[in-house]
mmCIF file of C-alpha atoms in Angstrom:
data_model
loop_
_atom_site.group_PDB
_atom_site.id
_atom_site.type_symbol
_atom_site.label_atom_id
_atom_site.label_comp_id
_atom_site.label_asym_id
_atom_site.label_seq_id
_atom_site.Cartn_x
_atom_site.Cartn_y
_atom_site.Cartn_z
ATOM 1 C CA THR U 1 -45.512 175.259 -342.241
ATOM 2 C CA THR U 2 -44.769 178.589 -343.862
ATOM 3 C CA VAL U 3 -45.754 180.793 -346.773
ATOM 4 C CA ASP U 4 -42.776 183.106 -346.153
ATOM 5 C CA PHE U 5 -40.148 182.501 -348.861
ATOM 6 C CA ASP U 6 -37.173 183.717 -346.803
ATOM 7 C CA GLU U 7 -38.161 181.477 -343.879
ATOM 8 C CA PHE U 8 -38.542 178.535 -346.271
ATOM 9 C CA ILE U 9 -35.043 179.058 -347.734
ATOM 10 C CA ALA U 10 -33.519 179.470 -344.245
ATOM 11 C CA VAL U 11 -35.015 176.141 -343.100
ATOM 12 C CA LEU U 12 -34.520 174.205 -346.349
ATOM 13 C CA GLY U 13 -30.810 174.949 -346.766
ATOM 14 C CA PRO U 14 -29.530 173.153 -343.641
ATOM 15 C CA ALA U 15 -31.764 170.145 -344.410
ATOM 16 C CA LEU U 16 -30.045 169.558 -347.765
ATOM 17 C CA ILE U 17 -26.703 167.944 -348.604
ATOM 18 C CA ASP U 18 -24.771 170.704 -350.387
ATOM 19 C CA PRO U 19 -27.092 173.410 -351.728
ATOM 20 C CA ASP U 20 -25.921 176.459 -353.609
ATOM 21 C CA GLU U 21 -28.059 179.130 -351.889
ATOM 22 C CA GLU U 22 -28.288 181.395 -354.938
ATOM 23 C CA GLU U 23 -29.279 178.496 -357.194
ATOM 24 C CA MET U 24 -31.761 177.190 -354.593
ATOM 25 C CA THR U 25 -33.375 180.620 -354.294
ATOM 26 C CA THR U 26 -33.655 180.951 -358.083
ATOM 27 C CA VAL U 27 -35.117 177.444 -358.560
ATOM 28 C CA PHE U 28 -37.892 177.961 -356.027
ATOM 29 C CA GLN U 29 -38.647 181.555 -357.055
ATOM 30 C CA GLU U 30 -38.941 180.522 -360.708
ATOM 31 C CA ALA U 31 -41.124 177.549 -359.719
ATOM 32 C CA GLY U 32 -43.479 179.971 -357.954
ATOM 33 C CA PHE U 33 -43.129 179.091 -354.263
ATOM 34 C CA LYS U 34 -46.474 179.276 -352.420
ATOM 35 C CA GLY U 35 -45.865 177.411 -349.167
ATOM 36 C CA ALA U 36 -44.111 174.504 -347.473
ATOM 37 C CA GLY U 37 -44.160 172.334 -344.388
ATOM 38 C CA VAL U 38 -42.228 169.567 -342.674
ATOM 39 C CA ASP U 39 -43.022 166.842 -340.153
ATOM 40 C CA ALA U 40 -40.825 164.362 -338.242
ATOM 41 C CA ARG U 41 -41.999 161.162 -336.599
ATOM 42 C CA PHE U 42 -40.295 158.390 -334.682
ATOM 43 C CA PHE U 43 -40.463 155.044 -336.460
ATOM 44 C CA GLY U 44 -40.638 152.302 -333.849
ATOM 45 C CA GLU U 45 -42.148 151.253 -330.550
ATOM 46 C CA THR U 46 -40.004 153.134 -327.997
ATOM 47 C CA HIS U 47 -38.595 156.558 -328.832
ATOM 48 C CA ASP U 48 -34.840 156.804 -329.195
ATOM 49 C CA PRO U 49 -33.384 160.079 -330.543
ATOM 50 C CA HIS U 50 -30.834 158.050 -332.516
ATOM 51 C CA GLY U 51 -33.367 155.490 -333.743
ATOM 52 C CA PRO U 52 -35.307 155.429 -336.991
ATOM 53 C CA HIS U 53 -37.353 158.508 -337.895
ATOM 54 C CA VAL U 54 -39.530 159.450 -340.843
ATOM 55 C CA PHE U 55 -39.313 162.999 -342.151
ATOM 56 C CA SER U 56 -41.936 164.225 -344.589
ATOM 57 C CA SER U 57 -42.267 167.564 -346.299
ATOM 58 C CA PHE U 58 -44.228 169.337 -348.967
ATOM 59 C CA ILE U 59 -43.494 172.347 -351.160
ATOM 60 C CA GLU U 60 -46.442 173.946 -352.948
ATOM 61 C CA LEU U 61 -45.577 175.699 -356.197
ATOM 62 C CA GLU U 62 -47.527 177.550 -358.896
ATOM 63 C CA SER U 63 -47.583 174.775 -361.500
ATOM 64 C CA GLU U 64 -46.930 171.118 -362.232
ATOM 65 C CA ASP U 65 -43.906 172.143 -364.317
ATOM 66 C CA GLY U 66 -42.577 174.121 -361.344
ATOM 67 C CA ALA U 67 -43.041 171.079 -359.105
ATOM 68 C CA THR U 68 -41.223 168.822 -361.581
ATOM 69 C CA SER U 69 -38.340 171.293 -361.822
ATOM 70 C CA ALA U 70 -38.083 171.622 -358.037
ATOM 71 C CA LEU U 71 -38.181 167.835 -357.573
ATOM 72 C CA GLY U 72 -35.339 167.434 -360.066
ATOM 73 C CA TRP U 73 -33.270 169.992 -358.176
ATOM 74 C CA LEU U 74 -33.960 168.295 -354.825
ATOM 75 C CA GLU U 75 -33.018 164.891 -356.240
ATOM 76 C CA THR U 76 -29.759 166.282 -357.626
ATOM 77 C CA ASP U 77 -28.910 167.638 -354.182
ATOM 78 C CA ALA U 78 -29.788 164.315 -352.507
ATOM 79 C CA MET U 79 -27.364 162.531 -354.884
ATOM 80 C CA LYS U 80 -24.425 164.842 -354.089
ATOM 81 C CA PRO U 81 -21.491 163.697 -352.012
ATOM 82 C CA CYS U 82 -20.923 165.524 -348.739
ATOM 83 C CA PRO U 83 -19.454 169.017 -349.217
ATOM 84 C CA ASN U 84 -16.232 168.049 -347.459
ATOM 85 C CA SER U 85 -14.698 164.620 -347.145
ATOM 86 C CA CYS U 86 -17.242 162.019 -346.128
ATOM 87 C CA ALA U 87 -17.765 158.292 -346.038
ATOM 88 C CA THR U 88 -21.331 158.293 -347.337
ATOM 89 C CA ARG U 89 -22.117 156.013 -350.254
ATOM 90 C CA VAL U 90 -24.942 157.310 -352.469
ATOM 91 C CA SER U 91 -27.102 155.417 -354.968
ATOM 92 C CA SER U 92 -30.480 155.799 -356.633
ATOM 93 C CA PHE U 93 -33.313 153.280 -356.618
ATOM 94 C CA GLY U 94 -36.606 152.886 -358.459
ATOM 95 C CA VAL U 95 -39.819 153.641 -356.613
ATOM 96 C CA ASP U 96 -42.720 151.304 -357.351
ATOM 97 C CA GLY U 97 -46.309 152.476 -357.709
ATOM 98 C CA ILE U 98 -45.715 156.240 -357.648
ATOM 99 C CA PRO U 99 -45.558 157.933 -361.054
ATOM 100 C CA ASP U 100 -42.249 159.728 -361.733
ATOM 101 C CA ALA U 101 -41.030 159.209 -358.147
ATOM 102 C CA ARG U 102 -37.311 159.246 -357.428
ATOM 103 C CA GLY U 103 -35.389 157.376 -354.737
ATOM 104 C CA VAL U 104 -31.970 157.985 -353.204
ATOM 105 C CA HIS U 105 -30.164 155.769 -350.690
ATOM 106 C CA ARG U 106 -27.374 157.257 -348.527
ATOM 107 C CA ILE U 107 -25.386 155.103 -346.110
ATOM 108 C CA ALA U 108 -22.278 155.593 -343.980
ATOM 109 C CA THR U 109 -21.325 152.660 -341.766
ATOM 110 C CA ALA U 110 -18.829 152.842 -338.903
ATOM 111 C CA GLU U 111 -16.393 150.908 -341.118
ATOM 112 C CA ASP U 112 -16.868 153.415 -343.980
ATOM 113 C CA ILE U 113 -16.235 156.297 -341.587
ATOM 114 C CA GLU U 114 -13.089 154.693 -340.169
ATOM 115 C CA ALA U 115 -11.761 153.906 -343.665
ATOM 116 C CA ALA U 116 -12.398 157.507 -344.810
ATOM 117 C CA GLY U 117 -10.837 158.942 -341.660
ATOM 118 C CA THR U 118 -13.875 161.124 -340.940
ATOM 119 C CA GLU U 119 -14.488 160.212 -337.295
ATOM 120 C CA SER U 120 -16.597 163.344 -336.731
ATOM 121 C CA GLU U 121 -19.215 161.788 -339.019
ATOM 122 C CA GLN U 122 -21.967 159.623 -337.498
ATOM 123 C CA PRO U 123 -23.065 156.295 -339.008
ATOM 124 C CA SER U 124 -26.389 156.682 -340.794
ATOM 125 C CA ASP U 125 -28.669 155.004 -343.294
ATOM 126 C CA SER U 126 -31.402 156.877 -345.155
ATOM 127 C CA TYR U 127 -33.872 156.351 -347.956
ATOM 128 C CA TRP U 128 -35.151 159.530 -349.657
ATOM 129 C CA VAL U 129 -38.245 159.387 -351.886
ATOM 130 C CA GLY U 130 -39.529 162.409 -353.781
ATOM 131 C CA PHE U 131 -42.603 162.749 -355.994
ATOM 132 C CA THR U 132 -45.137 165.290 -357.188
ATOM 133 C CA VAL U 133 -48.910 165.433 -357.040
ATOM 134 C CA GLY U 134 -50.097 168.295 -359.209
ATOM 135 C CA SER U 135 -48.161 171.412 -358.276
ATOM 136 C CA VAL U 136 -46.846 170.056 -354.956
ATOM 137 C CA VAL U 137 -43.531 168.302 -354.309
ATOM 138 C CA TYR U 138 -43.569 165.700 -351.561
ATOM 139 C CA VAL U 139 -40.452 164.239 -349.967
ATOM 140 C CA MET U 140 -40.277 161.381 -347.485
ATOM 141 C CA GLU U 141 -37.024 160.326 -345.841
ATOM 142 C CA LEU U 142 -36.646 157.263 -343.652
ATOM 143 C CA HIS U 143 -33.504 157.669 -341.543
ATOM 144 C CA GLY U 144 -31.826 155.496 -338.931
ATOM 145 C CA PRO U 145 -28.607 153.822 -337.872
ATOM 146 C CA PRO U 146 -27.084 151.326 -340.326
ATOM 147 C CA GLY U 147 -27.453 147.622 -339.761
ATOM 148 C CA GLY U 148 -31.063 147.008 -340.692
ATOM 149 C CA SER U 149 -32.928 149.659 -338.684
ATOM 150 C CA VAL U 150 -34.387 150.985 -341.947
ATOM 151 C CA SER U 151 -34.784 149.426 -345.383
ATOM 152 C CA GLU U 152 -35.694 150.285 -348.959
ATOM 153 C CA GLU U 153 -38.787 148.092 -348.572
ATOM 154 C CA GLN U 154 -39.955 150.116 -345.550
ATOM 155 C CA ALA U 155 -39.274 153.376 -347.407
ATOM 156 C CA GLN U 156 -41.282 152.125 -350.394
ATOM 157 C CA GLU U 157 -44.201 151.140 -348.120
ATOM 158 C CA ILE U 158 -44.225 154.487 -346.295
ATOM 159 C CA ALA U 159 -43.924 156.520 -349.499
ATOM 160 C CA SER U 160 -46.705 154.480 -351.137
ATOM 161 C CA ALA U 161 -49.005 154.973 -348.138
ATOM 162 C CA TYR U 162 -48.223 158.708 -348.193
ATOM 163 C CA TYR U 163 -48.934 158.897 -351.933
ATOM 164 C CA ASP U 164 -52.150 156.878 -351.602
ATOM 165 C CA ARG U 165 -53.392 159.136 -348.794
ATOM 166 C CA LEU U 166 -52.646 162.237 -350.892
ATOM 167 C CA THR U 167 -54.320 160.904 -354.038
ATOM 168 C CA GLY U 168 -57.199 159.042 -352.392
ATOM 169 C CA ASN U 169 -56.114 155.644 -353.744
#
């Protein structure tokens, strides 16, 4: 966790798809950055560094409007194609049971990578869910290898449990 804006920007940038650093800085300054944190957890029985993981983060801002603005910016970044050539297919999905939540699915299979000629890319499958509670943006990403290691249903369940814990439901 951090309350230092420069540290936040330095850590956030590499975690995003294709952020414009000046725009990112402006968005979070105007939203009134107060603090942020991130957590990563293995999702499964036996740890495997290439297996499914759940990443969760929060960004506390000065207002609900600031949180909504920041969430919109984060969703736009999550929907971007890779900055160079990549084989990742991107789509959005609806998130049940969480008001105004947004979902993004990103997948690159070995076949996609071979067809795109981007062998330096690794196969991956991820489900990103973002939502706000008051003046805080919450993001959960379920990430793993393609082929059924992670699913939209699992992402929905994890995001709903996260939301329920935060709101006391």
